Amino acid sequence: MSSRMPLIDALKGLAAQVIVLHHLASYGPIAETMNILMPSLTNWFFDYGRMAVQVFLVVAGFLVARGLAPNGAPVVFHPGLLIWRRYVRLIRPFLAAMVLAIACAALARLFMDDEAIPDAPGLWQFVAHGLLLQGIFDVPSLSVGIWYVAVDFQLYALILALLWLAQRLGETESAQRSLSVALVAGLGVIALFYFNLNAALDNWGIYFFGSYALGALSYWASVKSRSHLWLPLILVVGGAALLVDYRLRIALALATAMLLGISRLTGLLERWPDSKWLGYLGRTSYSVFLVHFPVCLVVNSLFEYFTRRGGYTGITAALLAWMASVIAGGIFYRYVENRRQWWPAGSAPAKT
C-alpha cells in the first residue's frame, strides 16, 4: 500500500486555503474593507468557502477506511486504544493552538474592539475544549472553525464502533467485510436522508456521517472487481439524496468521493498532481486550520489600529494575513503537530 497520495495532499491543502479565505471574508475590519473593494469575490468566499470542510470529511472517511479496513473487513484492533490514540493525536496540537488563540485574542483586544474576538476564557470553557465537547455543551468557542476537530473525533469513534460490531458479529472475513460495508453504508444513507436535514444536529458527528461514509465507501468500491457496480451505486444514492433535498455541501462531498474512488482505480491517486508545493500545503493543512484564525485576528487588529481602511490597504492586509497563516501553519506543523517527542517510543498512531 503506497503511503504517498499527492491527490489527497492537494485536496487537503487547497481546502485549507479556501477555509482561510472564507474566514478572512467573514470576520473583522479586513472583511468589511474587502467587501467594499471586491464585493462579488468576498461574498463568494463568505457564502461558499465553508463548503470546503466537506473535502476534509470525505478525505477523512477515505483514509480511515484505508487504515482500519483496507479490504472492507476490519483489521484486528483494540477500539479503546485506537480511540485514545486518535484523541491524543488531535488534542495535543489542538490545545497548543487554543493557547495561541487565547494569547492572540488578548493581543487583538489591545488594538480593536470587535465581536470576532473571543472573550477571555474561564476554566470550564478550556476544559470543555480539552474534552472536545465545546459544541455539545454550547460553550463559546476559543477560535473559529474548531468545531470540526470535535466532529472529526466523533466520526472516527462512530465508524470504529461500526467496524468493531462487524468484527464481533461476522464469523468469517467475508462476513465481516459484508457487515462492515452494510453498517457504514446503512448509517451513511440514514444520515444523508435524515440527520443531515436537521441543522440542530450540526454539533454532532452523525449530522456529517453521510459525507464521511461517502469517503469510506469510495475507498472500498475503488477496486477493479467491484468498481463497475459500487461506484455507480454510490453516485445513484448520492444523487437521490440531492433530489430529495439539494444541498451544495452534499454535492461537493459526492464529487470528492467519486474523484477519490476513480483516481484510486486508475492509479492517479498515488502519482498526481506532482507538486511539492501542494504536498507541503496538504501536510500542513491541519496546522494551518488550527492557527489561521488567531493569526488573522492579530493582523485584523493591526490593520484597524494603524490604517484608515482606505484604498487597497484592506487587500494588502488580507494577503498578509493569508501568507502569515500559511507560514504560521508551517512552523506549527514542524514544532508542534509533527514533533515526534510528543509520542512515547513505538506508540505514535498512523496518520489516518
mmCIF file of C-alpha atoms in Angstrom:
data_model
loop_
_atom_site.group_PDB
_atom_site.id
_atom_site.type_symbol
_atom_site.label_atom_id
_atom_site.label_comp_id
_atom_site.label_asym_id
_atom_site.label_seq_id
_atom_site.Cartn_x
_atom_site.Cartn_y
_atom_site.Cartn_z
ATOM 1 C CA MET A 1 0.000 0.000 0.000
ATOM 2 C CA SER A 2 1.578 3.251 -1.140
ATOM 3 C CA SER A 3 1.907 5.893 1.603
ATOM 4 C CA ARG A 4 2.273 8.783 -0.836
ATOM 5 C CA MET A 5 -1.020 10.153 -2.121
ATOM 6 C CA PRO A 6 -0.395 13.536 -3.729
ATOM 7 C CA LEU A 7 -4.037 13.959 -4.710
ATOM 8 C CA ILE A 8 -5.065 13.696 -1.041
ATOM 9 C CA ASP A 9 -2.422 16.289 -0.143
ATOM 10 C CA ALA A 10 -3.643 18.591 -2.909
ATOM 11 C CA LEU A 11 -7.286 18.344 -1.838
ATOM 12 C CA LYS A 12 -6.484 18.962 1.833
ATOM 13 C CA GLY A 13 -4.078 21.791 1.060
ATOM 14 C CA LEU A 14 -6.458 23.630 -1.260
ATOM 15 C CA ALA A 15 -9.445 23.101 1.051
ATOM 16 C CA ALA A 16 -7.492 24.592 3.957
ATOM 17 C CA GLN A 17 -6.665 27.681 1.889
ATOM 18 C CA VAL A 18 -10.319 28.144 0.981
ATOM 19 C CA ILE A 19 -11.244 27.958 4.678
ATOM 20 C CA VAL A 20 -8.650 30.658 5.460
ATOM 21 C CA LEU A 21 -10.078 32.906 2.749
ATOM 22 C CA HIS A 22 -13.621 32.194 3.933
ATOM 23 C CA HIS A 23 -12.781 33.438 7.418
ATOM 24 C CA LEU A 24 -10.892 36.438 6.058
ATOM 25 C CA ALA A 25 -14.037 37.343 4.114
ATOM 26 C CA SER A 26 -16.269 36.825 7.144
ATOM 27 C CA TYR A 27 -14.686 38.455 10.200
ATOM 28 C CA GLY A 28 -13.161 41.755 11.189
ATOM 29 C CA PRO A 29 -12.368 45.065 9.501
ATOM 30 C CA ILE A 30 -10.402 43.359 6.716
ATOM 31 C CA ALA A 31 -13.600 41.572 5.637
ATOM 32 C CA GLU A 32 -15.530 44.849 5.686
ATOM 33 C CA THR A 33 -12.926 46.557 3.510
ATOM 34 C CA MET A 34 -12.699 43.599 1.115
ATOM 35 C CA ASN A 35 -16.473 43.663 0.751
ATOM 36 C CA ILE A 36 -16.321 47.281 -0.384
ATOM 37 C CA LEU A 37 -13.478 46.765 -2.863
ATOM 38 C CA MET A 38 -14.340 43.276 -4.168
ATOM 39 C CA PRO A 39 -17.954 42.537 -3.191
ATOM 40 C CA SER A 40 -18.555 39.658 -5.595
ATOM 41 C CA LEU A 41 -15.411 37.715 -4.678
ATOM 42 C CA THR A 42 -15.798 38.436 -0.967
ATOM 43 C CA ASN A 43 -19.427 37.348 -0.993
ATOM 44 C CA TRP A 44 -18.497 34.140 -2.817
ATOM 45 C CA PHE A 45 -15.942 33.170 -0.175
ATOM 46 C CA PHE A 46 -18.389 34.194 2.565
ATOM 47 C CA ASP A 47 -21.258 32.132 1.136
ATOM 48 C CA TYR A 48 -19.433 29.104 -0.272
ATOM 49 C CA GLY A 49 -15.968 28.916 1.304
ATOM 50 C CA ARG A 50 -17.282 26.958 4.284
ATOM 51 C CA MET A 51 -18.212 24.117 1.898
ATOM 52 C CA ALA A 52 -14.525 23.173 1.713
ATOM 53 C CA VAL A 53 -14.950 21.345 5.014
ATOM 54 C CA GLN A 54 -16.765 18.640 3.031
ATOM 55 C CA VAL A 55 -13.470 17.802 1.346
ATOM 56 C CA PHE A 56 -11.913 17.161 4.762
ATOM 57 C CA LEU A 57 -14.849 14.958 5.781
ATOM 58 C CA VAL A 58 -14.691 12.779 2.670
ATOM 59 C CA VAL A 59 -10.902 12.521 2.758
ATOM 60 C CA ALA A 60 -11.038 11.565 6.447
ATOM 61 C CA GLY A 61 -13.536 8.779 5.756
ATOM 62 C CA PHE A 62 -11.455 7.555 2.812
ATOM 63 C CA LEU A 63 -8.268 7.407 4.919
ATOM 64 C CA VAL A 64 -9.955 5.760 7.890
ATOM 65 C CA ALA A 65 -11.304 3.007 5.631
ATOM 66 C CA ARG A 66 -7.807 2.587 4.199
ATOM 67 C CA GLY A 67 -6.264 2.340 7.654
ATOM 68 C CA LEU A 68 -8.815 0.269 9.584
ATOM 69 C CA ALA A 69 -10.424 -1.926 6.950
ATOM 70 C CA PRO A 70 -8.458 -1.779 3.687
ATOM 71 C CA ASN A 71 -10.350 -4.709 2.155
ATOM 72 C CA GLY A 72 -13.638 -3.905 3.830
ATOM 73 C CA ALA A 73 -13.006 -6.413 6.609
ATOM 74 C CA PRO A 74 -11.795 -4.760 9.826
ATOM 75 C CA VAL A 75 -8.216 -5.459 10.780
ATOM 76 C CA VAL A 76 -7.648 -6.822 14.275
ATOM 77 C CA PHE A 77 -7.627 -3.846 16.603
ATOM 78 C CA HIS A 78 -8.376 -2.655 20.129
ATOM 79 C CA PRO A 79 -11.026 0.077 19.767
ATOM 80 C CA GLY A 80 -10.312 1.704 23.124
ATOM 81 C CA LEU A 81 -6.627 2.103 22.361
ATOM 82 C CA LEU A 82 -7.311 3.426 18.857
ATOM 83 C CA ILE A 83 -9.809 5.988 20.148
ATOM 84 C CA TRP A 84 -7.313 7.131 22.775
ATOM 85 C CA ARG A 85 -4.547 7.468 20.184
ATOM 86 C CA ARG A 86 -6.855 9.429 17.902
ATOM 87 C CA TYR A 87 -7.791 11.715 20.772
ATOM 88 C CA VAL A 88 -4.149 12.316 21.731
ATOM 89 C CA ARG A 89 -3.164 12.929 18.115
ATOM 90 C CA LEU A 90 -5.878 15.563 17.796
ATOM 91 C CA ILE A 91 -5.792 17.140 21.225
ATOM 92 C CA ARG A 92 -2.112 17.971 21.705
ATOM 93 C CA PRO A 93 -1.802 20.321 18.729
ATOM 94 C CA PHE A 94 -5.393 21.436 19.336
ATOM 95 C CA LEU A 95 -4.705 22.589 22.904
ATOM 96 C CA ALA A 96 -1.465 24.248 21.834
ATOM 97 C CA ALA A 97 -3.444 26.120 19.186
ATOM 98 C CA MET A 98 -6.061 27.124 21.771
ATOM 99 C CA VAL A 99 -3.342 28.617 23.986
ATOM 100 C CA LEU A 100 -2.162 30.546 20.926
ATOM 101 C CA ALA A 101 -5.753 31.636 20.243
ATOM 102 C CA ILE A 102 -6.159 32.954 23.786
ATOM 103 C CA ALA A 103 -2.902 34.905 23.531
ATOM 104 C CA CYS A 104 -3.750 36.330 20.098
ATOM 105 C CA ALA A 105 -7.226 37.355 21.249
ATOM 106 C CA ALA A 106 -5.700 39.181 24.222
ATOM 107 C CA LEU A 107 -3.289 40.955 21.872
ATOM 108 C CA ALA A 108 -6.057 41.857 19.435
ATOM 109 C CA ARG A 109 -8.123 43.437 22.225
ATOM 110 C CA LEU A 110 -5.338 45.971 22.748
ATOM 111 C CA PHE A 111 -5.871 47.379 19.243
ATOM 112 C CA MET A 112 -9.531 46.923 18.391
ATOM 113 C CA ASP A 113 -12.984 46.199 19.772
ATOM 114 C CA ASP A 114 -14.678 43.672 17.512
ATOM 115 C CA GLU A 115 -17.252 40.927 18.045
ATOM 116 C CA ALA A 116 -14.951 38.476 16.248
ATOM 117 C CA ILE A 117 -12.566 38.497 19.228
ATOM 118 C CA PRO A 118 -13.403 35.695 21.689
ATOM 119 C CA ASP A 119 -13.783 36.701 25.325
ATOM 120 C CA ALA A 120 -11.121 35.685 27.834
ATOM 121 C CA PRO A 121 -11.927 32.058 28.699
ATOM 122 C CA GLY A 122 -12.959 30.607 32.026
ATOM 123 C CA LEU A 123 -11.736 27.282 33.377
ATOM 124 C CA TRP A 124 -14.820 25.317 32.280
ATOM 125 C CA GLN A 125 -14.537 26.724 28.778
ATOM 126 C CA PHE A 126 -10.960 25.477 28.463
ATOM 127 C CA VAL A 127 -11.851 22.079 29.978
ATOM 128 C CA ALA A 128 -14.747 21.670 27.539
ATOM 129 C CA HIS A 129 -12.385 22.344 24.648
ATOM 130 C CA GLY A 130 -9.890 19.868 26.074
ATOM 131 C CA LEU A 131 -12.607 17.201 26.096
ATOM 132 C CA LEU A 132 -13.770 18.236 22.598
ATOM 133 C CA LEU A 133 -17.247 18.883 23.990
ATOM 134 C CA GLN A 134 -17.499 22.638 23.476
ATOM 135 C CA GLY A 135 -20.131 22.386 20.754
ATOM 136 C CA ILE A 136 -22.275 19.793 22.512
ATOM 137 C CA PHE A 137 -22.394 21.868 25.712
ATOM 138 C CA ASP A 138 -22.809 25.122 23.773
ATOM 139 C CA VAL A 139 -19.632 26.570 25.262
ATOM 140 C CA PRO A 140 -18.317 29.710 23.490
ATOM 141 C CA SER A 141 -15.552 28.752 21.097
ATOM 142 C CA LEU A 142 -11.975 29.891 21.653
ATOM 143 C CA SER A 143 -11.451 30.137 17.896
ATOM 144 C CA VAL A 144 -13.446 29.934 14.696
ATOM 145 C CA GLY A 145 -13.885 26.643 12.853
ATOM 146 C CA ILE A 146 -12.538 24.385 15.571
ATOM 147 C CA TRP A 147 -15.892 22.619 15.863
ATOM 148 C CA TYR A 148 -14.546 20.401 13.092
ATOM 149 C CA VAL A 149 -11.940 18.810 15.383
ATOM 150 C CA ALA A 150 -14.627 17.628 17.802
ATOM 151 C CA VAL A 151 -16.768 16.350 14.933
ATOM 152 C CA ASP A 152 -13.804 14.518 13.398
ATOM 153 C CA PHE A 153 -13.236 12.700 16.690
ATOM 154 C CA GLN A 154 -16.913 11.742 16.943
ATOM 155 C CA LEU A 155 -16.936 10.433 13.378
ATOM 156 C CA TYR A 156 -13.828 8.350 13.962
ATOM 157 C CA ALA A 157 -15.326 6.822 17.116
ATOM 158 C CA LEU A 158 -18.594 6.152 15.288
ATOM 159 C CA ILE A 159 -17.073 4.320 12.324
ATOM 160 C CA LEU A 160 -14.755 2.450 14.678
ATOM 161 C CA ALA A 161 -17.787 1.233 16.632
ATOM 162 C CA LEU A 162 -19.435 0.024 13.421
ATOM 163 C CA LEU A 163 -16.299 -1.841 12.332
ATOM 164 C CA TRP A 164 -15.899 -3.362 15.787
ATOM 165 C CA LEU A 165 -19.523 -4.542 15.679
ATOM 166 C CA ALA A 166 -18.972 -6.109 12.250
ATOM 167 C CA GLN A 167 -15.849 -7.856 13.502
ATOM 168 C CA ARG A 168 -17.687 -9.260 16.505
ATOM 169 C CA LEU A 169 -20.742 -10.421 14.563
ATOM 170 C CA GLY A 170 -19.044 -11.799 11.445
ATOM 171 C CA GLU A 171 -17.683 -15.308 11.800
ATOM 172 C CA THR A 172 -15.565 -15.155 8.654
ATOM 173 C CA GLU A 173 -13.566 -12.430 6.951
ATOM 174 C CA SER A 174 -16.089 -12.355 4.116
ATOM 175 C CA ALA A 175 -18.970 -11.919 6.562
ATOM 176 C CA GLN A 176 -17.093 -9.182 8.402
ATOM 177 C CA ARG A 177 -16.447 -7.388 5.129
ATOM 178 C CA SER A 178 -20.100 -7.523 4.138
ATOM 179 C CA LEU A 179 -21.250 -6.366 7.566
ATOM 180 C CA SER A 180 -18.739 -3.500 7.665
ATOM 181 C CA VAL A 181 -19.850 -2.140 4.312
ATOM 182 C CA ALA A 182 -23.524 -2.673 5.123
ATOM 183 C CA LEU A 183 -23.328 -0.922 8.506
ATOM 184 C CA VAL A 184 -21.335 2.061 7.243
ATOM 185 C CA ALA A 185 -23.464 2.374 4.101
ATOM 186 C CA GLY A 186 -26.700 1.972 6.039
ATOM 187 C CA LEU A 187 -25.895 4.648 8.602
ATOM 188 C CA GLY A 188 -24.495 6.853 5.828
ATOM 189 C CA VAL A 189 -27.767 6.653 3.903
ATOM 190 C CA ILE A 190 -29.777 7.459 7.038
ATOM 191 C CA ALA A 191 -27.502 10.429 7.684
ATOM 192 C CA LEU A 192 -27.872 11.736 4.119
ATOM 193 C CA PHE A 193 -31.661 11.391 4.038
ATOM 194 C CA TYR A 194 -32.477 12.296 7.630
ATOM 195 C CA PHE A 195 -29.820 13.537 10.059
ATOM 196 C CA ASN A 196 -28.173 15.942 7.612
ATOM 197 C CA LEU A 197 -31.531 17.629 7.056
ATOM 198 C CA ASN A 198 -31.728 18.663 10.720
ATOM 199 C CA ALA A 199 -29.448 21.668 11.284
ATOM 200 C CA ALA A 200 -29.945 21.382 15.052
ATOM 201 C CA LEU A 201 -27.617 18.359 14.946
ATOM 202 C CA ASP A 202 -24.653 20.180 13.411
ATOM 203 C CA ASN A 203 -22.570 19.851 16.588
ATOM 204 C CA TRP A 204 -22.854 16.068 16.359
ATOM 205 C CA GLY A 205 -20.858 13.758 14.122
ATOM 206 C CA ILE A 206 -23.986 11.959 12.935
ATOM 207 C CA TYR A 207 -25.022 15.113 11.036
ATOM 208 C CA PHE A 208 -21.886 14.770 8.875
ATOM 209 C CA PHE A 209 -21.689 10.983 8.725
ATOM 210 C CA GLY A 210 -23.147 10.866 5.207
ATOM 211 C CA SER A 211 -20.123 12.704 3.775
ATOM 212 C CA TYR A 212 -17.733 10.664 5.922
ATOM 213 C CA ALA A 213 -19.343 7.431 4.755
ATOM 214 C CA LEU A 214 -19.092 8.534 1.114
ATOM 215 C CA GLY A 215 -15.325 8.735 1.586
ATOM 216 C CA ALA A 216 -15.083 5.299 3.215
ATOM 217 C CA LEU A 217 -17.341 3.670 0.644
ATOM 218 C CA SER A 218 -15.437 5.209 -2.263
ATOM 219 C CA TYR A 219 -12.270 3.563 -0.943
ATOM 220 C CA TRP A 220 -13.881 0.147 -0.618
ATOM 221 C CA ALA A 221 -15.587 0.479 -4.004
ATOM 222 C CA SER A 222 -12.491 1.509 -5.954
ATOM 223 C CA VAL A 223 -11.093 -1.927 -6.761
ATOM 224 C CA LYS A 224 -11.454 -3.402 -10.239
ATOM 225 C CA SER A 225 -13.527 -6.362 -9.112
ATOM 226 C CA ARG A 226 -16.206 -4.116 -7.568
ATOM 227 C CA SER A 227 -15.895 -0.676 -9.168
ATOM 228 C CA HIS A 228 -18.215 -1.320 -12.126
ATOM 229 C CA LEU A 229 -21.101 -1.821 -9.670
ATOM 230 C CA TRP A 230 -20.315 0.005 -6.442
ATOM 231 C CA LEU A 231 -19.014 3.345 -7.700
ATOM 232 C CA PRO A 232 -22.130 3.927 -9.864
ATOM 233 C CA LEU A 233 -24.287 2.830 -6.924
ATOM 234 C CA ILE A 234 -22.647 5.428 -4.671
ATOM 235 C CA LEU A 235 -23.341 8.038 -7.351
ATOM 236 C CA VAL A 236 -27.003 6.963 -7.620
ATOM 237 C CA VAL A 237 -27.596 7.046 -3.859
ATOM 238 C CA GLY A 238 -25.869 10.426 -3.521
ATOM 239 C CA GLY A 239 -27.864 11.759 -6.447
ATOM 240 C CA ALA A 240 -31.088 10.554 -4.847
ATOM 241 C CA ALA A 241 -30.217 12.403 -1.640
ATOM 242 C CA LEU A 242 -29.752 15.561 -3.695
ATOM 243 C CA LEU A 243 -33.102 15.042 -5.420
ATOM 244 C CA VAL A 244 -34.826 14.775 -2.050
ATOM 245 C CA ASP A 245 -33.179 17.973 -0.835
ATOM 246 C CA TYR A 246 -30.459 19.635 -2.891
ATOM 247 C CA ARG A 247 -27.535 20.614 -0.672
ATOM 248 C CA LEU A 248 -24.434 22.026 -2.292
ATOM 249 C CA ARG A 249 -22.326 20.618 0.549
ATOM 250 C CA ILE A 250 -23.512 17.080 -0.247
ATOM 251 C CA ALA A 251 -22.943 17.632 -3.975
ATOM 252 C CA LEU A 252 -19.362 18.634 -3.213
ATOM 253 C CA ALA A 253 -18.907 15.630 -0.905
ATOM 254 C CA LEU A 254 -20.242 13.303 -3.594
ATOM 255 C CA ALA A 255 -17.969 14.811 -6.252
ATOM 256 C CA THR A 256 -14.956 14.474 -3.941
ATOM 257 C CA ALA A 257 -15.799 10.851 -3.151
ATOM 258 C CA MET A 258 -16.134 9.993 -6.847
ATOM 259 C CA LEU A 259 -12.859 11.763 -7.631
ATOM 260 C CA LEU A 260 -11.046 9.775 -4.947
ATOM 261 C CA GLY A 261 -12.610 6.491 -5.994
ATOM 262 C CA ILE A 262 -11.843 6.934 -9.690
ATOM 263 C CA SER A 263 -8.341 8.223 -9.008
ATOM 264 C CA ARG A 264 -7.560 5.182 -6.852
ATOM 265 C CA LEU A 265 -8.983 2.872 -9.510
ATOM 266 C CA THR A 266 -6.873 4.443 -12.251
ATOM 267 C CA GLY A 267 -3.724 4.874 -10.176
ATOM 268 C CA LEU A 268 -3.790 8.688 -10.274
ATOM 269 C CA LEU A 269 -4.162 8.811 -6.502
ATOM 270 C CA GLU A 270 -0.509 7.885 -5.978
ATOM 271 C CA ARG A 271 1.061 9.912 -8.769
ATOM 272 C CA TRP A 272 -0.915 13.119 -9.473
ATOM 273 C CA PRO A 273 -0.515 16.039 -9.103
ATOM 274 C CA ASP A 274 3.279 16.064 -8.916
ATOM 275 C CA SER A 275 3.716 19.272 -6.907
ATOM 276 C CA LYS A 276 5.944 19.741 -3.875
ATOM 277 C CA TRP A 277 4.090 22.931 -3.000
ATOM 278 C CA LEU A 278 0.690 21.219 -2.922
ATOM 279 C CA GLY A 279 2.245 18.383 -0.963
ATOM 280 C CA TYR A 280 3.519 20.850 1.596
ATOM 281 C CA LEU A 281 0.126 22.563 1.860
ATOM 282 C CA GLY A 282 -1.505 19.169 2.360
ATOM 283 C CA ARG A 283 0.883 18.066 5.096
ATOM 284 C CA THR A 284 0.467 21.324 6.986
ATOM 285 C CA SER A 285 -3.281 21.683 6.363
ATOM 286 C CA TYR A 286 -4.351 20.682 9.904
ATOM 287 C CA SER A 287 -1.869 23.107 11.439
ATOM 288 C CA VAL A 288 -2.983 25.912 9.132
ATOM 289 C CA PHE A 289 -6.583 25.090 10.008
ATOM 290 C CA LEU A 290 -5.805 25.356 13.732
ATOM 291 C CA VAL A 291 -3.762 28.558 13.805
ATOM 292 C CA HIS A 292 -5.024 30.665 10.910
ATOM 293 C CA PHE A 293 -7.850 32.460 12.714
ATOM 294 C CA PRO A 294 -5.741 33.697 15.667
ATOM 295 C CA VAL A 295 -3.144 34.916 13.165
ATOM 296 C CA CYS A 296 -5.800 36.632 11.043
ATOM 297 C CA LEU A 297 -7.263 38.189 14.195
ATOM 298 C CA VAL A 298 -3.955 39.829 15.055
ATOM 299 C CA VAL A 299 -3.485 41.112 11.506
ATOM 300 C CA ASN A 300 -7.055 42.475 11.589
ATOM 301 C CA SER A 301 -6.361 44.327 14.822
ATOM 302 C CA LEU A 302 -3.155 45.881 13.494
ATOM 303 C CA PHE A 303 -4.943 46.849 10.284
ATOM 304 C CA GLU A 304 -7.700 48.514 12.295
ATOM 305 C CA TYR A 305 -5.306 50.382 14.570
ATOM 306 C CA PHE A 306 -2.646 51.555 12.123
ATOM 307 C CA THR A 307 -4.581 52.247 8.909
ATOM 308 C CA ARG A 308 -7.602 54.234 7.783
ATOM 309 C CA ARG A 309 -9.074 51.331 5.795
ATOM 310 C CA GLY A 310 -8.800 53.435 2.664
ATOM 311 C CA GLY A 311 -7.569 52.487 -0.794
ATOM 312 C CA TYR A 312 -6.299 48.966 -1.183
ATOM 313 C CA THR A 313 -4.778 48.600 2.265
ATOM 314 C CA GLY A 314 -7.504 46.050 3.084
ATOM 315 C CA ILE A 315 -6.440 43.841 0.166
ATOM 316 C CA THR A 316 -2.816 44.148 1.232
ATOM 317 C CA ALA A 317 -3.759 43.234 4.804
ATOM 318 C CA ALA A 318 -5.788 40.252 3.573
ATOM 319 C CA LEU A 319 -2.835 38.965 1.542
ATOM 320 C CA LEU A 320 -0.513 39.453 4.508
ATOM 321 C CA ALA A 321 -2.931 37.606 6.797
ATOM 322 C CA TRP A 322 -3.210 34.765 4.290
ATOM 323 C CA MET A 323 0.563 34.443 3.888
ATOM 324 C CA ALA A 324 1.096 34.743 7.645
ATOM 325 C CA SER A 325 -1.415 31.923 8.198
ATOM 326 C CA VAL A 326 0.435 29.604 5.814
ATOM 327 C CA ILE A 327 3.818 30.454 7.374
ATOM 328 C CA ALA A 328 2.500 30.095 10.929
ATOM 329 C CA GLY A 329 0.880 26.785 9.978
ATOM 330 C CA GLY A 330 4.189 25.514 8.644
ATOM 331 C CA ILE A 331 6.010 26.490 11.825
ATOM 332 C CA PHE A 332 3.272 24.967 13.978
ATOM 333 C CA TYR A 333 3.404 21.736 11.955
ATOM 334 C CA ARG A 334 7.159 21.412 12.365
ATOM 335 C CA TYR A 335 7.449 22.258 16.045
ATOM 336 C CA VAL A 336 4.085 21.136 17.452
ATOM 337 C CA GLU A 337 1.940 18.840 15.300
ATOM 338 C CA ASN A 338 4.764 16.755 13.829
ATOM 339 C CA ARG A 339 7.087 16.837 16.815
ATOM 340 C CA ARG A 340 7.958 13.202 17.418
ATOM 341 C CA GLN A 341 8.882 13.833 21.045
ATOM 342 C CA TRP A 342 5.163 14.081 21.729
ATOM 343 C CA TRP A 343 4.880 10.313 21.425
ATOM 344 C CA PRO A 344 6.330 7.519 23.584
ATOM 345 C CA ALA A 345 8.549 5.195 21.550
ATOM 346 C CA GLY A 346 6.548 2.951 19.280
ATOM 347 C CA SER A 347 3.182 4.456 20.159
ATOM 348 C CA ALA A 348 2.656 7.168 17.537
ATOM 349 C CA PRO A 349 -0.600 6.497 15.686
ATOM 350 C CA ALA A 350 -0.789 6.236 11.932
ATOM 351 C CA LYS A 351 -1.929 9.373 10.174
ATOM 352 C CA THR A 352 -5.363 8.282 9.054
#
